[in-house]
Structure formats: structure tokens, C-alpha cells
XYZ file of C-alpha atoms in Angstrom:
603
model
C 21.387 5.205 -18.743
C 23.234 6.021 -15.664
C 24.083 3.087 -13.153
C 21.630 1.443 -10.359
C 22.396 1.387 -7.034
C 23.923 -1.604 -5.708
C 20.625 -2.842 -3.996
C 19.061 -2.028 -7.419
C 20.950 -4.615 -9.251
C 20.144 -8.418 -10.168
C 22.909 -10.103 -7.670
C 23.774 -14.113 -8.105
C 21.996 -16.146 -5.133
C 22.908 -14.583 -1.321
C 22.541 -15.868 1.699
C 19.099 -16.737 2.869
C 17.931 -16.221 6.606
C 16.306 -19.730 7.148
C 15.500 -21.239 10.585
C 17.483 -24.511 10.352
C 17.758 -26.836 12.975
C 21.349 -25.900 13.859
C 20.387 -22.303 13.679
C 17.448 -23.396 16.534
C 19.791 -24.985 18.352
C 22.064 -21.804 18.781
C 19.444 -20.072 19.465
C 18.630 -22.336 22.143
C 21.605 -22.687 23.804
C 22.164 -19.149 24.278
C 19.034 -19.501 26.378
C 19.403 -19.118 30.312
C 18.934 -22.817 32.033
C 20.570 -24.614 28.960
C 23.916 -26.006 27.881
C 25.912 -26.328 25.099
C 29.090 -28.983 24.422
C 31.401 -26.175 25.731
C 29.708 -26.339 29.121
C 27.956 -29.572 29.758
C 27.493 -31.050 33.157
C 31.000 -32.795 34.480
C 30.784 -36.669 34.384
C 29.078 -38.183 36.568
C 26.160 -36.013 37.103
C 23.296 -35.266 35.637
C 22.980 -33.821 32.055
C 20.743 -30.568 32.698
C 17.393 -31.249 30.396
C 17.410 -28.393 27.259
C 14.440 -26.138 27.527
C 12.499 -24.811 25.053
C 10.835 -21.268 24.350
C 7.058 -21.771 25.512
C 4.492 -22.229 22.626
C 3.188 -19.356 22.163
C -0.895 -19.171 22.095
C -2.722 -18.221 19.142
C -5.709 -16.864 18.701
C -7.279 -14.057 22.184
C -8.207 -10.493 22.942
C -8.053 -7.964 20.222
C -6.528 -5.002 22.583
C -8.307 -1.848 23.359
C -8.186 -0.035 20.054
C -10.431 -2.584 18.196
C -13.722 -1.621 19.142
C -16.209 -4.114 18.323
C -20.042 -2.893 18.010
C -23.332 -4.834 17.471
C -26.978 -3.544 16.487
C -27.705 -3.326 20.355
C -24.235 -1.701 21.315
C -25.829 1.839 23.160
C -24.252 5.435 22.088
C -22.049 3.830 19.519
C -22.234 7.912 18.036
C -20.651 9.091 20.823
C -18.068 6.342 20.462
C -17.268 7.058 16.982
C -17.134 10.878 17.983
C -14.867 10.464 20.588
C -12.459 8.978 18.286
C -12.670 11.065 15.282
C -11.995 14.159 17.741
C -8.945 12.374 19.158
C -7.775 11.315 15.078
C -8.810 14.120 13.050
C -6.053 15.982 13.000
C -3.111 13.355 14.199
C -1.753 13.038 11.170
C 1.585 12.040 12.534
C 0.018 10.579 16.296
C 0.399 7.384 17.902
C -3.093 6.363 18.102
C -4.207 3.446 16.162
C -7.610 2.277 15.966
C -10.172 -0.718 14.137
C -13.686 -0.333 14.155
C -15.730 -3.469 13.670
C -19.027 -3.611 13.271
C -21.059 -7.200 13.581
C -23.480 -8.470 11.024
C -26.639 -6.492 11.443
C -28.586 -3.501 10.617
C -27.744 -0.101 11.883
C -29.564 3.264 12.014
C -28.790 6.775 12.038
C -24.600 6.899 12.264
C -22.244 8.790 10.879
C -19.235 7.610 11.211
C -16.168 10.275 10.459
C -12.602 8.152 9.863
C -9.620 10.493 11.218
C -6.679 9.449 10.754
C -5.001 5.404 11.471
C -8.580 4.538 11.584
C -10.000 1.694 9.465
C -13.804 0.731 9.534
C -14.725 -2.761 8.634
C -18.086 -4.901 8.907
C -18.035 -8.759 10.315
C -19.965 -10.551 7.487
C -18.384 -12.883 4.842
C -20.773 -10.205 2.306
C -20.556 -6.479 2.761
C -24.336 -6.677 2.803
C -24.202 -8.673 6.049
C -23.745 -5.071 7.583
C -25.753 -2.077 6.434
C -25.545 0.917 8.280
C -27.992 3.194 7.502
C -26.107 6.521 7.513
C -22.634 7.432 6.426
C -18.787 6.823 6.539
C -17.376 10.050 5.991
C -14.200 11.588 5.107
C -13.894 15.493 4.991
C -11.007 17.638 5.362
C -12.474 20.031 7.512
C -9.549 19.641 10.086
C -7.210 21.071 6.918
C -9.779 24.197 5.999
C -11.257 22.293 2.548
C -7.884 20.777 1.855
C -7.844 16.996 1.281
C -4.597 16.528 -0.243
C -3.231 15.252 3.189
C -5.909 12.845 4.339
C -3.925 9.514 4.308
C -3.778 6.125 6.445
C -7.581 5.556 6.863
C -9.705 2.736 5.289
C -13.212 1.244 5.244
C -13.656 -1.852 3.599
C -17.039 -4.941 4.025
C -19.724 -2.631 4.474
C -23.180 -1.589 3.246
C -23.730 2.025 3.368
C -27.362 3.767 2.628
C -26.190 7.464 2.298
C -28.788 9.539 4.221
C -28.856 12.422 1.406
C -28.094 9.711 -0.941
C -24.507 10.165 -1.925
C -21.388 9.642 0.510
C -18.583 11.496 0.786
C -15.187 10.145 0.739
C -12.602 12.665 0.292
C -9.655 11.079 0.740
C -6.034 11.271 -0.956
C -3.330 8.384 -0.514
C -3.165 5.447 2.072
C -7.238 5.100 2.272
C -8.388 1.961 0.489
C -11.858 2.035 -0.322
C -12.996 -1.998 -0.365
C -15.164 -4.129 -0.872
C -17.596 -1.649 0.259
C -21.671 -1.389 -1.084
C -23.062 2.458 -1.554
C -26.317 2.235 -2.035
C -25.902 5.380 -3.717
C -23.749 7.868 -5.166
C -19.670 8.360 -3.957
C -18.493 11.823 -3.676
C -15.195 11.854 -3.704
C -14.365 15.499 -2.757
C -14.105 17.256 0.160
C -17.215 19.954 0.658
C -16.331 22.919 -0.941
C -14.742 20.929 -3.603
C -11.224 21.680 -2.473
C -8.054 20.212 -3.937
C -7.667 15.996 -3.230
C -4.834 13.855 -4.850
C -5.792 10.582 -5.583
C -7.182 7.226 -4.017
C -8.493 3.794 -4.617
C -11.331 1.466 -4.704
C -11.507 -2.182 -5.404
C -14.366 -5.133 -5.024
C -16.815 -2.530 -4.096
C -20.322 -1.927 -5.853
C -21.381 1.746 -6.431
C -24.987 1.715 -7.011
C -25.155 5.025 -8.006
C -22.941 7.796 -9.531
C -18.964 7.709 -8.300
C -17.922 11.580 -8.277
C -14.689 12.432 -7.909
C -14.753 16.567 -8.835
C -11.425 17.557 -7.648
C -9.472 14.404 -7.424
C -6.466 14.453 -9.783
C -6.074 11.084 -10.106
C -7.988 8.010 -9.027
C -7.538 3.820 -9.775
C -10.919 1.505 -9.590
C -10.371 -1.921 -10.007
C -13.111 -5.037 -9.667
C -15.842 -3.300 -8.916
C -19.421 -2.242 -10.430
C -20.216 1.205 -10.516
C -23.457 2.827 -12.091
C -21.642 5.756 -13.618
C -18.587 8.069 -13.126
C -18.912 11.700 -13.499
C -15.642 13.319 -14.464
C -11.970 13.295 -14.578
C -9.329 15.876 -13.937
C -6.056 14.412 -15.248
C -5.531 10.306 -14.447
C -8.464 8.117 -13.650
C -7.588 4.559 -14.364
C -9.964 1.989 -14.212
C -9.538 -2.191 -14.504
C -12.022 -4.799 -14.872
C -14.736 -2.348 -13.597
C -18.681 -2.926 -14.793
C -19.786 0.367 -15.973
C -16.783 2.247 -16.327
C -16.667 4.829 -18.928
C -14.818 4.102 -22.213
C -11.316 4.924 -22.929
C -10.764 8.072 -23.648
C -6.850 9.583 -22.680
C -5.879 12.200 -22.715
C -9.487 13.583 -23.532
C -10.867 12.470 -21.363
C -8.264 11.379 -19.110
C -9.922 8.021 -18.965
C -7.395 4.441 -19.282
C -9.958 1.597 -18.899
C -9.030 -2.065 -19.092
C -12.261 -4.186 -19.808
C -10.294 -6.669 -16.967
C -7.434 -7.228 -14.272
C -4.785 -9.268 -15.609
C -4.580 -11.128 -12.208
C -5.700 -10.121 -8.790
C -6.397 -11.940 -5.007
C -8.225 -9.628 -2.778
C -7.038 -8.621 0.519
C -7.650 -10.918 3.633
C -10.114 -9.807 5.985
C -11.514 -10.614 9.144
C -14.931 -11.903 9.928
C -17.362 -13.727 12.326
C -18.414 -17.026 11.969
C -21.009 -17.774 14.397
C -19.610 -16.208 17.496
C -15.905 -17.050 15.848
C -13.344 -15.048 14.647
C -12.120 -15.836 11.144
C -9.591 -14.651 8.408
C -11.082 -15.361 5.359
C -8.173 -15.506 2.109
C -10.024 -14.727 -1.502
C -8.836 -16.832 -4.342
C -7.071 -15.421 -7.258
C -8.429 -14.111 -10.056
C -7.569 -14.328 -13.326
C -9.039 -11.801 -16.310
C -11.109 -10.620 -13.024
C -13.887 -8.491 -13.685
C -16.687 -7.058 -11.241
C -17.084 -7.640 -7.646
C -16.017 -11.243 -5.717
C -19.298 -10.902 -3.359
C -22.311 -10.508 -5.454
C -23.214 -14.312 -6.173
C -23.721 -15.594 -2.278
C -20.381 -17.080 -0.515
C -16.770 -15.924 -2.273
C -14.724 -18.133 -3.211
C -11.221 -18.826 -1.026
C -10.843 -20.478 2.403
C -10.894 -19.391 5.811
C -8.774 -19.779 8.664
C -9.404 -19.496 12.618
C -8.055 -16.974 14.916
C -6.675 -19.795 16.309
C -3.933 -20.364 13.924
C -2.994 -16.145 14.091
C -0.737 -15.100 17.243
C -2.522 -12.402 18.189
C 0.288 -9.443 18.146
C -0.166 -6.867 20.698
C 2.147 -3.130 20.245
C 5.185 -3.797 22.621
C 5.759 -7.104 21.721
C 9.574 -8.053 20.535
C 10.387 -8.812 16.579
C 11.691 -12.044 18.233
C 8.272 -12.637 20.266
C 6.728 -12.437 16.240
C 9.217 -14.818 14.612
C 9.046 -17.665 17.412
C 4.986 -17.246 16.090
C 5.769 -17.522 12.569
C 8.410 -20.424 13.224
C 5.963 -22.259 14.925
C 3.781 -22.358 12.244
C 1.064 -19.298 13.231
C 0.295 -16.835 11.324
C 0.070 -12.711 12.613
C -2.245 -10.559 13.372
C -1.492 -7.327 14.051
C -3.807 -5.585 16.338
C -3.499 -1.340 15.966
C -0.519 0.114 17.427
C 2.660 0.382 17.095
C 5.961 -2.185 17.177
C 9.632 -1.438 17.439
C 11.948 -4.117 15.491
C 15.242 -4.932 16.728
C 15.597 -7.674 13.647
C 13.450 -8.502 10.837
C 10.328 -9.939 10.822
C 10.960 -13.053 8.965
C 8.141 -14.904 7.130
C 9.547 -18.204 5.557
C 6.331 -20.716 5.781
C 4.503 -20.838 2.493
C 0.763 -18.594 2.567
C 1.454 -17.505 5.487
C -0.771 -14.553 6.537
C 0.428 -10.981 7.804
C -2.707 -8.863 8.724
C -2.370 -5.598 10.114
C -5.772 -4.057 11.769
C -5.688 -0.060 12.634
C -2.944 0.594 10.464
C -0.310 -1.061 12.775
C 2.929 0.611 12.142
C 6.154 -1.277 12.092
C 9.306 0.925 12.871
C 12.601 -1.046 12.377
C 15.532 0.141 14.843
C 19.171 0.058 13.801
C 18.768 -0.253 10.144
C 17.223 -3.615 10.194
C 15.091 -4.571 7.095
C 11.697 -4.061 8.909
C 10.361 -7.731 7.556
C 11.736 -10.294 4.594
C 9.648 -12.896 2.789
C 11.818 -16.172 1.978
C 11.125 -17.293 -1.610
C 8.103 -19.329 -1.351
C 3.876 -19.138 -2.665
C 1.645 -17.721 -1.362
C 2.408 -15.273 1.382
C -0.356 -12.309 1.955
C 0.895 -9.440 3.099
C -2.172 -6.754 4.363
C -2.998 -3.759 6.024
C -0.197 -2.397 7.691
C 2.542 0.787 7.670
C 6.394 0.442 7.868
C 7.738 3.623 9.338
C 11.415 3.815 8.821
C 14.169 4.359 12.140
C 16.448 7.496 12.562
C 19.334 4.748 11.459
C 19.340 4.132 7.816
C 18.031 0.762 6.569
C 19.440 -0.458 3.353
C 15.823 -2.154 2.469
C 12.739 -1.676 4.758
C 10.628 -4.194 2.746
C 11.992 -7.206 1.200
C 9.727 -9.617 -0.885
C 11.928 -12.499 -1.607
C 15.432 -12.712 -0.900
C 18.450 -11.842 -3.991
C 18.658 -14.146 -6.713
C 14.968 -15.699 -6.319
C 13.589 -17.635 -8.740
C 10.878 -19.980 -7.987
C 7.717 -19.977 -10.342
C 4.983 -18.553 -8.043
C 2.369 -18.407 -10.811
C -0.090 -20.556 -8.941
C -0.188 -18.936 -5.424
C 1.607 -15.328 -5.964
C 2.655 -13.403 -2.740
C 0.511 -10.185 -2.365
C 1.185 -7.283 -0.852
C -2.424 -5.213 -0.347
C -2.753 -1.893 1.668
C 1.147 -1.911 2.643
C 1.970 1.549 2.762
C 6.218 2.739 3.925
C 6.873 6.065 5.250
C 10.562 7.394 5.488
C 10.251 10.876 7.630
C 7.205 12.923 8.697
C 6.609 11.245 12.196
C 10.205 11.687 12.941
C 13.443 11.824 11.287
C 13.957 8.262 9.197
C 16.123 7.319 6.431
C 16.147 4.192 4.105
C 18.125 3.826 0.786
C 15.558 1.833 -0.732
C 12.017 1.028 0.102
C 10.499 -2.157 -0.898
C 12.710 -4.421 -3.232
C 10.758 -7.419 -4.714
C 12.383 -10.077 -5.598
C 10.090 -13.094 -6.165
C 8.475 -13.574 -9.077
C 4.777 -13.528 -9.797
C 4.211 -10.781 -6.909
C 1.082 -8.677 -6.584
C 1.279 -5.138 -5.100
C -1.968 -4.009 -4.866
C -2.063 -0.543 -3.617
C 0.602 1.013 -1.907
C 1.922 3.822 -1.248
C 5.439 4.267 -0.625
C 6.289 8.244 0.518
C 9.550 10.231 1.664
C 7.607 13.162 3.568
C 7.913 16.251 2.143
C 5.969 17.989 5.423
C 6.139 17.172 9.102
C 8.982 16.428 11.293
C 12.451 14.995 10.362
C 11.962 16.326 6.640
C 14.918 17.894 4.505
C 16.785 16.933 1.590
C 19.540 14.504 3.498
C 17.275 14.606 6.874
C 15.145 12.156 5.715
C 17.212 10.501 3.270
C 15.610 7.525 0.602
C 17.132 7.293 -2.675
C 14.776 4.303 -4.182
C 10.992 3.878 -3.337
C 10.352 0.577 -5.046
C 12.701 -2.002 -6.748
C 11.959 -4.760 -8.640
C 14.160 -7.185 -9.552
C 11.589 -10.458 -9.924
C 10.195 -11.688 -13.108
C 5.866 -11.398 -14.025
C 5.455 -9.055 -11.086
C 1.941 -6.611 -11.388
C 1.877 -3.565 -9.705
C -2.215 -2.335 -9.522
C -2.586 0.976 -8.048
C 1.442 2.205 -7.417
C 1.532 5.584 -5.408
C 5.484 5.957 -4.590
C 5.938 9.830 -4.245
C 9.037 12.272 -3.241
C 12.305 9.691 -3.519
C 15.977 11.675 -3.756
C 16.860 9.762 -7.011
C 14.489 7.001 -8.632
C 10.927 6.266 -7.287
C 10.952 3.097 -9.227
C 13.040 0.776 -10.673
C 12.116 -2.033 -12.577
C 14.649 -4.952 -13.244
C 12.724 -7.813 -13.762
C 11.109 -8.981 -17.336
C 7.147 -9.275 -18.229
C 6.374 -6.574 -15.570
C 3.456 -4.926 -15.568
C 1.818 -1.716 -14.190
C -1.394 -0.802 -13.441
C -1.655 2.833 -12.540
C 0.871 4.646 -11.394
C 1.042 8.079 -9.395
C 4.026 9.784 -8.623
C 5.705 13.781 -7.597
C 9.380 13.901 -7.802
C 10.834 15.489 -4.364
C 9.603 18.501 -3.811
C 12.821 19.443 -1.482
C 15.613 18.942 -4.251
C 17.645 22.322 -3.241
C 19.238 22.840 -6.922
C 19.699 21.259 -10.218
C 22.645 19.973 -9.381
C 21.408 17.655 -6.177
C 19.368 15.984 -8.955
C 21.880 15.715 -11.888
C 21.942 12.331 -12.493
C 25.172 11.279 -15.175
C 24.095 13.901 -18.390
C 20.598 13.499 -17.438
C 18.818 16.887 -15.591
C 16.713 14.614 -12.599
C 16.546 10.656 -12.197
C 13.087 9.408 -13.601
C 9.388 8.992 -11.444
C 9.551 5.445 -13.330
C 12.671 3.647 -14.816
C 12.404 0.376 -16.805
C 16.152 -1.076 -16.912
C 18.459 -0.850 -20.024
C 18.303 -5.020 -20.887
C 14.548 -5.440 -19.958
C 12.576 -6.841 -23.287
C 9.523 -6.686 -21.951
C 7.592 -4.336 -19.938
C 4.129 -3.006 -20.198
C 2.270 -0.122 -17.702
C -1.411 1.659 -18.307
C -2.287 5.231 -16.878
C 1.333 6.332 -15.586
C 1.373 10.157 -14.154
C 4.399 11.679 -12.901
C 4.386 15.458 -11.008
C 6.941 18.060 -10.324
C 6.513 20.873 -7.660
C 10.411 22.085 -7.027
C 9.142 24.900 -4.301
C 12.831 24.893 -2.884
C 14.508 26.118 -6.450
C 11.270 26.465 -8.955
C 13.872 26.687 -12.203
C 14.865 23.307 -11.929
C 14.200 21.024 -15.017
C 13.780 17.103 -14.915
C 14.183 15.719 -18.322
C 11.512 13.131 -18.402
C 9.191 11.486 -16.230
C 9.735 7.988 -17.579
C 12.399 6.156 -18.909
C 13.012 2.714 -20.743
C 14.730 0.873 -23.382
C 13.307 1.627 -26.793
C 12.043 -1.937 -28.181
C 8.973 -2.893 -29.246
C 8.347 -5.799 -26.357
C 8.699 -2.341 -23.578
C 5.344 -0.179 -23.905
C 3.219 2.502 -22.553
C -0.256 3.559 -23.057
C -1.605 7.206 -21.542
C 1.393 8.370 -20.148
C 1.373 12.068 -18.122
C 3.289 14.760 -16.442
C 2.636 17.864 -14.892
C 4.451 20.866 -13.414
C 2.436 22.332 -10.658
C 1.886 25.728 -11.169
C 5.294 25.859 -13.042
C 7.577 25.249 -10.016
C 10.024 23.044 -12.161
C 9.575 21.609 -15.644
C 9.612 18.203 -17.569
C 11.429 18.636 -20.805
C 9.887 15.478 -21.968
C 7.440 12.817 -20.993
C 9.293 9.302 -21.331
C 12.847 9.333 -23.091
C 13.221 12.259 -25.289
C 9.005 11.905 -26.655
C 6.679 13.860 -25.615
C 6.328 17.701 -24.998
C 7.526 19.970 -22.345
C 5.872 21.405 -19.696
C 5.726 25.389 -19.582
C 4.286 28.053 -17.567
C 2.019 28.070 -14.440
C -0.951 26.699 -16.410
C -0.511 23.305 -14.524
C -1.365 21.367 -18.074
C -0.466 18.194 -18.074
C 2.137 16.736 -21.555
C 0.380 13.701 -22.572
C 1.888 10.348 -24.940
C -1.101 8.003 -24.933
C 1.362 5.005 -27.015
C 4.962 4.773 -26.723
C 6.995 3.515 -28.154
């Protein structure tokens, strides 16, 4: 196999960022009104008393875009309207918004999520708030289209469908969770135009989930009371009442459990308190975390989050985390002159609104030291016009600590290079510590918007992974120059996995990688023994120069410890062509047919 790039490789132990108390006292002395050795007060007088940065508070206002609603709450329609007209269409906008509604019963909404919009009830039980109506998704804004409705969520609610289904038609970046539908899911847009993908997880479909057009979907946790068809991927994971396994015919890859899983933080009231509450892990997790009274985790006042308003300075959110608060990261968006720097063991990073983090000057956008339990939720890194080496790092080189107790998650963290403007990163996320969860993300070089071209928007890795025992459950990492993933570390493990190779590559050459034609959607390194992934699809559409041919999809070291089960990939309408599936197995993909090549074991 050809080589890795050089932040692709296992390195020995480098140098860790770690607040020390000489590094505070730099910091301090730099500091208008205090003194250092080199200028302290001549003898004789006074020695000028050190200050220190004021604490900040924790805990306070949410900020305009988190609108808060109750039962009594008047024209909360026209409230919702208002901003669905302003976010339908903003795919690439600036406006950020939560809506929250309090425990409670409400009548007659509809509530349509645009874009950077995430609905959420207030109870510890998604039954705590029903609202009797619907949360919709369509794509009218695209004419039928829903291939492009990303970064949108709805997660703690009850819904009672007024026709009795719901429609959420929805492709990647739009988390589905711990929602109840007291009735069917539809998710396709009306019409039953194209839509790529999406996720659910701890949410309880009462009726029948039907996802038509999608091409691809992951369901994990949940309890659904029947699924109506599949198209080419539809992967499901410790999910009551999921149909049997069935790839490539049907394209169904079920796994009677999740090998491990934490769900996502969320917020909630408590009386008239604010609260995060943080869901234990799971282990062989099957069905929802809600349905027996109280879950099971602990809960932790606003009062130990700094409250993190857009405009605030990267340096503003690390005096927070050194102080010991957590963040909370009300919608909008924040420009990084350094990393974000979580080093405190479970600390909590909770984004609301789909607040968007945008490193400047090629800083890593935000690094987790090597320690348990961090939970990383609910926001988007957006990478800067200057090219960051990593915008996401989960661990620093060389980690090693056993995290198997109290893994770091990452849940609903979704990196964009490109689209909103030009942005270039050579590789994505890296994790390094071992034991991580990434639970849905989605990890995209644009292919349409502004600041998109082959070297434009530059990114040659999505997602590296260097740790050891790390699970992936619902990977979407789509459109990278060279490898969407790399995976270093041993006893990894995927749980779907949905992928299109750039669309932009301008010739074969731009993609030649060593004797190989294209670098693989999914690369398992040459000395890994042990590797295992479930329901992997990998898609080529090479619009710029259609006779282009990637070799495989997948690649990995042939030995029996390394396997595969229902592998796919697909030429779109024959613009570019897999010769294989994974290595040199599997059979090519021909004409305009869009027909996926299938291996269901390998090796």
C-alpha cells in the first residue's frame, strides 16, 4: 500500500498542551498591571500585588436564538414560521437557532426545521413533551430534492402525527433522537424525490419507519414497529423490531445489539432549573434508554457550564475550561485564534443550534488531552481560508491510556472544509485516544457552494485514527482529495459507514495514488491485525472527467483477524467506475444502471 501522510502515522509521544502552573504564570505575567522578575518594583517600595483573570460566571441567559416555549406561550406558529422562512433555504447562512419546548402538552403545530435549526423538548422523557402535530422536514425549498437538507436535528420529543405518519426527509447532519412518533416516519420528501441518508438513535417508532427513496440509512437503540423498504444500505444496531438480515437482498445489515454506546448529553428542566443530563454507557445496548421511568446517568447544573455566547475569544473558552466549567455553546458562530483545549476529565462540550466553530490561522479548531470521559455534542467545525493541519483532535500523538470505563464521545460533531467559504484542512478529525465513540458524524469537503474546487478547498484526510478499541456508529465522511478514512489503530470497529469519493477529481491522474487508480473511501493500515466494520457503502460520481476509474472502495490487510460483512459500491449513473469492491474482490461497476457491486464477507 502506498504511504500515509505524516499526520496519518503512529508518532512516539509529542508534546502535550497542558496548563501547568509555570505555563499560568506566563500567562499571567504578560497580563497588564503585573510583574515578572525582569521588572519587579526597585527596593524599597512596594511589590505591585499579581492579578488574576476574573472568574468567569457559569451558568445565565441562553442568547436570542434559543427560543424557549411553554403550553401557554401565544402564536408559537407564527414563531416557528418566521424562522423556517428565514432557514429554509440558508444552507450556507449565519443564522443559528434552538428551539425548546417545556414539559407539557401542545396542540395543533407544525413545526418545519430549515436549516442550523435543532428542536428539542425540556423533559428528562421525550414523553414529558407531546406536541400534537408535526416536525417536518421537506425539501420543497430544493423542488422535491432532499439530497442537500443537512445541519438540522430534533431530538426529546413526543410527536402525534396529525395524518398519522411524519415526515422527515432529511439527508446528512440531521440526527433524529431520542424522539417518540406516535406513528409512522416517512422518511422522504413528498413526491418521493431523491434523499441520501440519515440517522436515528434512542427513539421509539410506534408505527411503520418509511424511508422510500433514502439510499442509505443507520438506526441504532431504538424500537420501531416495522420498516418498509430499503434501496441500497440500511444498517440497523440493537434496534427492537428491525427486520432480519438480509444484504445484499435486501440491503438489510442488522446487529441484534450495539457493541457499546453513551447517548448524547442533553439539556433539560428540573423544576424551573436548567440541567445537562449525561446518559451512562451502554454495553450490548439494545432498545431505547427512556422507556422504564428515569434513565440512568447523572445530571449537572447550568451552573457548572460557562454559558458561551458567538463573539466570545477561544481564550475567553479555555480560562472556562481551566477553571473547571464546562461549555455550552449557545447557536452562533465563534472565530478561534487558538485551540479550544479540553484537558479536565468528563468534561462536557455542548453545542445548541448547531454552533459553528471556525478556526483562524490554521489552528486545530479544539484538542482533547488524553483523559476519560470527555463528551463532545452537537456542534459544527467549519474550517478557515488558512490550512489547518488537524481541525479535530481527540487525544494528543502517542496516547495511550485505557479509557474503557468512561470513553470520550463524540455525538452530532459534524466538520465542513469549503461550501460557506473557501477552507482548507489536510486532515479532519484524528483520534488518538483509545476507547473513543464517534457516534454520528459527518465529516464533508463541499462539492457545491462557495470556495469549492479541486485545490480551492483543499482536505486530503477526513478521519484518522490512530487509537486502539475505537467504534465508529453511523460514519458519513464524504468528498476527501485522497483517503476519507484511515484507520491505524487495532480492534477498531465500524458501524455503518457512508461515503462518495470527490466528485471534483479533474483526471485520473489527480487521483493516482502509487500503482493504485484512486486512494480508497475506507483504508485499514498494512500492520493492523484486527479490524472489523458492518454495512460499509462507498459512491463514485466523477462529473468533472466521468472515465475515471477508482480501483476499490475499501482496502485492508488480508488476515483473518481484519473483516467485513455487506460491503457496497456504486457508480452513479456511470460517471466513474470501481474496478473492485475491497482489495482486488468483488465486481466492477459498469454502465449507467447505478447497481450497486456487493461482498457481504470478506475476507
Amino acid at each position: 500500500m502506498p504511504a500515509d501522510s505524516p499526520q496519518s502515522r503512529m508518532p512516539g509521544p509529542g508534546r502535550r498542551a497542558v496548563l501547568t502552573a509555570a505555563a499560568a504564570a506566563s500567562t499571567l505575567a504578560a497580563l497588564p498591571g503585573t510583574a515578572s522578575a525582569a521588572t519587579a518594583a526597585p527596593a524599597g517600595r512596594e511589590q505591585p500585588v499579581r492579578k488574576k483573570p476574573r472568574a468567569l460566571p457559569g451558568g445565565g441567559d441562553l442568547g436570542p436564538n434559543v427560543l424557549v416555549f411553554d403550553p401557554a406561550t401565544p402564536n408559537i406558529q407564527a414563531r416557528l414560521d418566521e424562522i423556517f422562512r428565514q432557514q429554509e433555504s440558508a444552507q450556507f447562512g449565519t443564522g443559528r437557532y434552538q428551539l425548546l419546548f417545556k414539559p407539557g402538552t401542545y396542540h395543533g403545530l407544525n413545526a418545519q426545521i430549515g436549516f442550523y435549526t435543532s428542536v428539542s423538548g425540556l423533559g428528562l422523557s421525550p414523553d414529558d413533551t407531546t406536541i400534537n402535530g408535526d416536525i417536518t422536514v421537506d425539501a420543497g425549498w430544493f423542488n422535491g430534492n432532499a439530497t442537500q437538507n443537512f445541519w438540522r436535528s430534533a431530538e426529546n420529543l413526543a410527536v402525534v402525527p396529525v395524518n398519522g405518519t411524519n415526515r422527515w426527509a432529511v439527508s446528512q447532519a440531521a440526527p433524529f433522537r431520542r424522539m417518540h412518533v406516535r406513528g409512522n416516519l416517512n422518511l422522504a420528501p413528498t413526491g418521493y424525490g431523491w434523499s441520501s441518508g440519515g440517522y436515528i438513535a434512542d427513539s421509539r417508532i410506534d408505527g411503520q419507519v418509511q424511508p422510500y427513496s433514502q439510499q442509505q440509512w443507520y438506526t441504532r437503540d431504538s424500537a420501531i414497529g416495522g420498516w418498509l423498504n430499503g434501496v441500497w444500505n440500511m444498517v440497523f444496531s440493537g434496534v427492537e423490531g428491525a427486520p432480519a438480515q438480509g444484504f445484499p437482498n435486501p440491503p438489510y445489515t442488522t446487529l441484534s445489539t450495539t457493541p457499546v454506546s453513551r447517548e448524547k448529553p442533553f439539556l433539560y428542566l428540573s423544576g424551573g432549573e436548567y440541567r445537562v443530563f449525561l446518559p451512562e454507557k451502554r454495553t450490548n445496548a439494545r432498545g431505547v434508554t427512556w422507556g422504564n421511568g428515569t434513565p440512568r446517568g447523572t445530571s449537572l447544573p447550568l451552573s457548572r457550564f460557562y454559558v458561551a455566547k458567538p463573539g466570545v475569544s477561544a481564550a475567553t473558552l479555555n480560562q472556562a475550561l481551566a477553571q473547571g466549567l464546562h461549555l455550552l455553546l449557545t447557536p452562533g458562530i465563534y472565530h478561534l485564534d487558538q485551540p479550544v483545549r479540553v484537558d479536565r476529565a468528563n468534561t462536557v462540550v455542548l453545542g445548541l443550534g448547531y454552533a459553528t466553530l471556525i478556526p483562524g490561522n490554521g489552528v486545530t479548531a479544539l484538542k482533547v488531552a488524553d483523559v476519560d470521559g470527555v463528551r463532545l455534542a452537537g456542534f459544527l467545525v467549519d474550517a478557515g481560508p488558512v490550512n489547518s493541519a488537524v481541525l479535530l483532535e481527540i487525544g494528543p500523538r502517542g496516547a495511550s491510556r485505557d479509557h474503557s470505563a468512561n470513553p470520550t464521545t463524540v455525538q452530532d460533531v459534524f466538520i465542513r472544509i469549503g461550501g460557506a467559504g473557501p477552507g482548507k484542512a489536510t486532515t479532519s478529525m484524528v483520534v488518538n485516544s483509545r476507547h473513543t465513540i464517534v457516534d454520528h458524524t459527518w465529516v464533508w469537503r463541499a462539492d457545491h457552494g462557495d470556495g469549492v474546487g479541486w485545490e480551492t478547498n483543499r482536505a486530503d484526510y477526513g478521519v484518522v485514527v490512530n487509537g486502539h478499541d475505537v467504534l465508529a456508529t453511523g460514519l458519513f465522511v464524504e468528498h476527501f482529495n485522497k483517503y476519507d478514512v484511515q484507520w491505524f489503530g487495532e480492534r477498531g470497529r465500524t458501524i455503518f459507514y457512508q461515503n462518495e469519493k470527490a466528485y471534483d477529481a479533474p483526471n485520473q491522474a489527480a487521483i493516482q495514488n502509487g500503482p493504485v487508480k484512486g486512494y480508497a473511501a475506507y483504508r485499514v493500515g498494512d500492520d493492523v491485525t484486527s479490524h472489523e466494520g458492518w454495512g460499509l457503502g462507498s459512491y463514485c460520481y466523477y462529473n468533472v472527467d466521468p472515465t475515471i476509474v477508482q480501483h476499490h472502495g475499501f482496502a485492508a490487510p488480508t488476515r483473518p483477524g481484519v473483516r467485513f460483512h455487506d460491503l457496497l459500491v456504486v457508480s452513479l449513473g456511470g460517471n466513474g467506475q470501481y474496478e473492485r469492491v475491497i482489495n482486488d474482490t468483488g465486481s466492477p461497476t459498469s454502465g449507467t444502471s447505478t447497481v450497486p457491486s456487493t461482498v457481504v464477507s470478506y475476507p
